XYZ file of C-alpha atoms in Angstrom:
434
model
C 112.357 170.514 176.183
C 113.002 167.625 177.937
C 109.382 166.697 178.090
C 109.204 166.490 174.194
C 112.480 164.222 174.112
C 111.197 162.176 176.284
C 107.700 161.688 174.352
C 110.117 161.157 171.162
C 112.205 158.226 172.942
C 108.929 156.863 174.447
C 107.548 156.762 170.912
C 110.600 155.484 169.334
C 110.565 152.350 171.700
C 106.755 152.020 171.457
C 107.508 151.515 167.552
C 110.416 149.172 167.847
C 108.499 147.071 169.869
C 105.150 147.170 167.696
C 107.457 146.012 164.713
C 108.838 143.369 166.692
C 106.189 142.016 167.720
C 104.339 142.028 164.180
C 107.312 140.301 163.005
C 107.054 137.403 165.381
C 103.419 137.175 164.686
C 104.000 136.712 160.887
C 106.747 133.787 161.427
C 104.571 132.055 163.425
C 101.865 132.399 160.793
C 103.952 130.916 158.559
C 105.208 128.434 160.441
C 101.730 127.417 161.232
C 100.721 127.192 157.496
C 103.436 125.012 156.333
C 103.064 122.610 159.014
C 100.994 119.429 157.429
C 97.390 119.196 158.782
C 95.524 115.916 158.832
C 93.545 117.001 155.474
C 96.126 118.341 153.424
C 97.923 114.721 153.882
C 94.910 113.476 152.325
C 94.525 115.851 149.577
C 98.153 116.480 147.935
C 98.827 112.817 145.965
C 102.670 111.676 145.884
C 103.785 109.430 143.051
C 105.736 106.293 144.583
C 109.330 106.297 144.537
C 110.698 105.648 141.084
C 107.461 106.088 139.409
C 107.921 108.978 138.139
C 111.569 107.465 136.217
C 109.863 104.623 134.881
C 106.769 106.933 133.294
C 109.930 109.194 131.484
C 111.940 106.239 129.794
C 108.280 104.722 128.895
C 107.360 104.421 124.486
C 103.817 104.688 125.471
C 101.431 108.029 126.201
C 101.431 107.463 130.406
C 98.945 109.786 132.616
C 98.460 109.184 136.005
C 95.181 110.282 137.950
C 94.104 111.441 141.334
C 91.121 110.427 143.287
C 89.094 113.438 141.792
C 90.639 112.811 138.272
C 93.045 115.747 137.821
C 96.238 114.514 136.221
C 99.105 114.073 138.422
C 101.444 113.235 135.717
C 101.479 113.444 132.356
C 104.436 112.384 129.693
C 104.953 114.632 126.809
C 103.344 112.002 124.437
C 100.488 112.351 126.113
C 100.116 115.943 125.325
C 101.057 115.521 122.012
C 98.146 112.903 121.352
C 95.961 115.080 123.157
C 95.232 113.065 125.696
C 95.865 115.716 128.406
C 93.872 118.875 128.147
C 93.650 121.381 130.606
C 94.869 119.783 133.261
C 92.208 116.946 132.803
C 92.171 113.804 131.010
C 90.102 114.872 127.587
C 89.296 111.968 126.150
C 85.474 110.383 127.971
C 86.169 106.840 127.387
C 88.936 106.430 129.131
C 87.945 108.644 131.778
C 85.294 106.207 132.102
C 87.441 103.568 132.176
C 89.657 105.491 134.968
C 86.905 105.782 137.283
C 86.064 102.132 136.774
C 89.123 100.985 137.449
C 89.354 103.107 140.872
C 86.038 101.550 142.156
C 86.894 97.729 141.883
C 90.714 98.000 141.291
C 90.549 95.687 137.770
C 92.557 96.554 135.157
C 91.116 97.398 131.722
C 92.180 97.614 127.830
C 90.471 98.862 124.865
C 91.308 99.953 121.497
C 90.133 103.261 120.194
C 90.032 105.588 117.276
C 91.076 108.961 118.430
C 90.171 112.349 116.207
C 93.627 113.544 114.619
C 94.650 116.763 116.088
C 95.235 119.553 113.948
C 93.800 118.134 110.549
C 90.474 118.504 109.195
C 90.615 115.546 106.844
C 88.987 113.167 109.216
C 91.683 110.896 109.965
C 92.069 108.905 113.110
C 94.538 107.642 115.403
C 94.283 104.312 116.145
C 95.381 103.498 120.091
C 95.135 100.917 122.450
C 94.551 102.282 126.011
C 95.245 100.254 129.078
C 94.203 101.686 133.272
C 95.420 99.896 136.109
C 95.214 101.105 139.758
C 98.555 103.131 140.941
C 98.671 102.702 144.686
C 95.579 103.263 146.827
C 94.546 106.458 145.251
C 96.068 107.134 141.667
C 94.942 105.512 139.190
C 97.667 104.651 135.781
C 96.327 105.298 131.881
C 99.255 103.915 129.564
C 98.301 104.429 125.814
C 100.022 103.338 122.734
C 99.511 104.672 119.325
C 98.599 101.659 116.797
C 98.295 103.386 113.873
C 101.449 102.732 112.070
C 101.178 99.000 112.995
C 97.647 99.119 111.335
C 98.944 100.878 108.408
C 101.680 98.059 107.790
C 98.907 95.134 108.564
C 96.769 97.042 105.725
C 99.547 97.525 103.521
C 100.410 93.625 103.979
C 96.590 92.099 103.619
C 96.494 94.438 99.948
C 100.075 92.860 99.339
C 99.000 89.453 99.805
C 95.748 90.059 97.981
C 97.565 91.341 94.817
C 100.044 88.982 94.845
C 97.311 86.111 94.899
C 95.407 87.613 92.504
C 98.406 88.234 90.009
C 99.373 84.903 90.305
C 96.035 83.201 89.630
C 96.056 85.197 86.440
C 98.808 83.490 84.640
C 98.322 80.252 86.031
C 94.404 79.931 85.346
C 95.357 81.158 81.701
C 97.837 78.112 81.253
C 95.281 75.195 82.916
C 92.856 76.447 80.145
C 95.182 76.864 77.376
C 96.832 73.258 78.206
C 93.021 71.801 77.881
C 92.800 73.343 74.863
C 95.939 71.964 73.525
C 94.659 68.478 74.613
C 91.159 69.384 72.779
C 93.042 70.042 69.912
C 95.837 67.681 69.161
C 94.441 66.708 65.645
C 94.546 70.325 64.616
C 98.322 71.219 64.302
C 97.232 74.798 63.367
C 95.700 75.044 67.004
C 98.490 73.496 68.856
C 100.706 75.783 67.684
C 98.780 78.731 68.386
C 98.042 77.588 71.954
C 101.610 76.674 72.589
C 102.617 80.005 71.664
C 99.961 81.649 74.046
C 101.058 79.345 76.725
C 104.455 80.914 76.374
C 103.168 83.880 76.444
C 101.883 83.353 80.101
C 104.619 80.886 81.079
C 107.178 84.013 80.664
C 104.481 86.827 82.207
C 104.259 84.014 85.642
C 108.284 83.895 85.458
C 108.730 87.632 85.025
C 105.943 88.332 88.324
C 107.862 85.489 90.719
C 111.499 87.097 89.481
C 110.160 90.765 90.359
C 109.025 89.349 93.766
C 111.944 87.810 94.520
C 113.730 91.124 93.504
C 111.737 93.005 95.671
C 111.802 91.138 98.551
C 115.900 90.825 98.203
C 115.803 94.831 97.631
C 113.639 95.600 101.205
C 115.324 92.773 103.222
C 119.125 92.622 102.090
C 121.574 95.945 102.825
C 123.086 96.693 99.611
C 126.060 98.566 100.884
C 127.343 95.874 102.794
C 129.004 94.506 99.680
C 128.737 97.967 98.048
C 131.343 99.134 95.620
C 131.798 101.919 93.144
C 129.953 101.719 89.940
C 130.131 103.421 86.456
C 127.194 105.298 85.823
C 127.660 105.012 82.426
C 128.068 101.242 82.060
C 124.527 101.139 83.876
C 123.163 103.073 81.282
C 124.537 101.379 78.534
C 123.093 97.815 80.064
C 119.711 99.417 80.579
C 119.852 100.457 76.900
C 121.249 96.995 75.878
C 118.295 95.087 78.303
C 115.576 97.224 76.388
C 117.036 97.346 72.891
C 115.276 94.429 71.256
C 111.528 96.034 72.552
C 112.168 99.329 70.966
C 113.721 98.248 68.186
C 110.137 96.312 67.263
C 108.473 99.314 68.017
C 111.456 101.525 66.121
C 111.957 103.680 69.299
C 115.442 105.567 69.132
C 117.113 105.367 72.294
C 119.605 108.575 73.135
C 122.056 108.418 76.115
C 123.752 111.418 77.521
C 126.287 111.482 80.611
C 127.634 114.250 81.916
C 126.874 117.988 81.515
C 129.063 120.855 80.816
C 130.193 122.316 83.787
C 128.462 125.584 85.244
C 125.242 125.379 83.295
C 122.122 126.192 85.763
C 120.073 123.014 86.595
C 117.504 124.461 88.626
C 115.931 122.984 91.763
C 118.773 124.375 93.933
C 122.412 123.932 92.531
C 124.176 123.710 89.461
C 125.562 121.266 87.352
C 129.320 120.207 88.452
C 131.856 118.786 86.026
C 132.154 118.206 82.305
C 133.091 114.355 82.458
C 131.179 111.294 81.709
C 133.357 109.355 84.753
C 130.495 109.375 87.635
C 130.384 106.893 89.771
C 127.773 106.048 92.637
C 128.319 103.487 95.719
C 126.175 100.576 96.022
C 125.247 97.101 94.630
C 125.994 97.066 91.243
C 122.960 94.245 90.723
C 120.415 96.476 92.125
C 120.890 99.696 90.745
C 121.099 98.150 87.080
C 117.984 96.504 88.158
C 116.586 99.655 88.758
C 117.313 101.903 85.798
C 116.535 99.047 83.666
C 113.028 99.072 85.003
C 112.636 102.669 84.281
C 113.874 102.317 80.853
C 111.588 99.328 80.089
C 108.437 101.451 81.393
C 109.954 104.206 78.805
C 109.870 101.870 75.788
C 106.961 100.374 76.618
C 104.567 103.549 77.421
C 106.092 105.056 74.243
C 104.233 105.357 71.107
C 106.177 103.854 68.230
C 108.957 105.791 65.933
C 109.697 107.894 69.306
C 112.361 108.563 71.821
C 113.478 107.690 74.792
C 116.212 109.591 76.504
C 118.764 108.834 79.117
C 120.672 111.498 80.876
C 123.295 111.319 83.917
C 125.112 114.229 85.140
C 126.097 115.318 89.019
C 124.679 118.325 90.891
C 125.911 119.532 93.630
C 124.242 119.729 96.978
C 124.623 120.989 100.626
C 125.544 117.352 101.600
C 127.781 115.793 98.684
C 127.384 115.802 95.484
C 124.614 113.498 93.813
C 123.997 111.607 90.541
C 120.898 111.888 88.850
C 120.273 110.079 85.953
C 116.669 110.846 84.286
C 114.684 108.677 81.923
C 112.256 110.902 79.501
C 110.056 109.661 77.503
C 106.697 110.605 74.860
C 104.195 108.415 76.192
C 100.560 108.722 77.175
C 101.600 110.551 80.429
C 100.759 110.241 84.084
C 97.446 112.109 85.499
C 97.918 113.989 88.946
C 96.017 111.290 90.629
C 98.042 108.577 89.207
C 101.546 110.321 90.326
C 100.284 109.952 94.144
C 100.388 106.147 93.662
C 102.725 104.991 90.919
C 105.330 103.722 93.545
C 102.937 101.353 95.115
C 103.294 97.606 94.371
C 101.125 96.248 91.665
C 99.493 99.888 90.865
C 99.323 100.269 87.209
C 98.159 103.795 85.561
C 97.034 101.851 82.279
C 96.292 98.117 83.266
C 95.206 97.405 79.588
C 98.647 98.260 78.120
C 100.535 97.369 80.728
C 99.228 93.540 80.909
C 99.444 94.071 76.956
C 103.361 94.330 77.715
C 103.719 92.016 80.253
C 104.339 94.242 82.840
C 103.702 93.338 86.527
C 103.423 96.350 88.512
C 106.215 95.812 90.825
C 108.794 97.773 88.718
C 108.824 101.080 89.784
C 108.246 99.649 93.570
C 111.396 98.080 93.116
C 113.238 101.387 92.030
C 111.761 103.366 95.058
C 113.058 100.684 97.459
C 116.630 100.348 95.383
C 117.143 104.369 95.557
C 115.878 104.337 99.289
C 118.330 101.422 100.479
C 121.288 103.740 98.394
C 120.148 107.115 100.459
C 118.652 108.365 97.447
C 115.347 108.998 95.916
C 113.280 108.789 92.755
C 110.950 111.599 91.628
C 108.310 111.728 88.455
C 107.940 114.789 86.294
C 104.686 114.036 83.999
C 101.995 115.624 81.888
C 99.067 114.092 80.064
C 100.100 113.746 76.455
C 103.627 115.045 76.778
C 105.498 112.164 78.274
C 106.994 111.382 81.882
C 110.628 112.097 83.391
C 111.750 109.497 86.128
C 114.970 110.995 87.917
C 116.799 108.658 90.086
C 119.075 110.868 92.277
C 121.694 108.887 93.889
C 124.952 110.044 96.514
C 127.959 110.192 94.426
C 130.460 107.648 95.171
C 132.590 109.766 97.772
C 129.488 110.641 99.632
C 127.486 107.444 99.604
C 130.300 106.100 101.508
C 130.418 108.292 104.081
C 126.627 107.567 104.861
C 126.547 103.943 104.305
C 124.759 103.180 107.481
C 122.369 105.462 107.037
C 119.264 104.371 105.814
C 115.440 105.746 105.846
C 112.114 103.836 106.617
C 111.527 101.640 103.550
C 108.083 100.498 104.987
C 106.044 103.114 104.144
C 104.448 102.979 100.587
C 105.766 106.333 98.495
C 103.676 109.224 98.374
C 103.456 111.618 96.112
C 106.465 112.926 94.460
C 106.319 117.013 93.137
C 105.413 117.615 89.812
C 108.858 119.350 89.169
C 112.118 117.839 86.945
C 115.345 119.928 86.350
C 115.272 118.180 82.927
C 113.565 119.696 80.148
C 110.752 117.016 78.253
C 111.038 115.689 75.082
C 108.774 117.020 72.586
C 105.801 115.984 72.006
C 105.644 112.791 70.426
C 105.914 113.167 66.496
C 105.275 109.879 64.679
C 107.156 109.542 61.852
C 105.590 108.288 58.652
């Protein structure tokens, strides 16, 4: 029995010694693995001090590549643009630039068009890529998205070209008519006829210049700096007075309705509230009057004779505060689907022949769009060809607008297509009276 106990004790001591030796060997091996070697000092690149912080605050997309073209650091914007995938730079021209820069140390810059991720429409992103050495082993790539800048430049070029064309037309007509008057100096009837045409062209030129001034003013000025509560019924009355002569010439009836019975369902995510005509919006009275006047004037110009134009205003409750909607409905020619996407662009005309006949400049709806946006609202269109159109100007009510006085949307973008919906019932199909 004593022999068995001795053997057991010896076995236990041997087991303990074996465990201690194994533990010491593991610790020694672990320390050797953590100890830097000559090879590891040259294979794990480290960003220079402060570079990581600088890259994190840059607006440009940033990518840092090592000697093996692996991505050491990439900003979130670089991933969003699709520059980095699977830890590698995915744009071959940029990768070639990085290798050339690593070889000779020269800074390179190039502009490229990249396919837009997630769209199958063939759109491209315009970018500017700049590559520079970062220390002795790393390369820094900075990519700037130029897509929006190019789009704005294209809009500016189109605007200048359109302005030049629109100004050239009446100026050329005035020049020709003045020559005709000189040649017909002995014919009083011809002189009177040509002089009348000159007055028409001069009026068109005056209107174009004035609307260019108005468009420039609503784009550059802050309408809420000198804002005041404006009565909606006064804006409606002023718009009707502005177009009364044109409407009377075509025997068009203009009907106005301000306010709505409380509790009636208005569709589109809200309900009508309030049965009072005492509606106010907060903003620049002159700009608001011009915007509503342009909508009513368009409705009259594009409506057949002996039809009706309706102007309706009401309060609509919404999560962000009550809004005032002013809808202008006509019984005109209507707008096609493709035209509705561009109807708020500068100088765009649904029917150029009719627009020129009525003296339109193609700037009226662009002015309406900018006035609505600068006042924290929007303008939408519902239309059906042959059944007329409804343009709805939606603005925050005076109290809600005052709270958002300095929250303006971006006004550089051209209007995109508006939904083909309207909470207002369209007027019946045009019924020309005998």
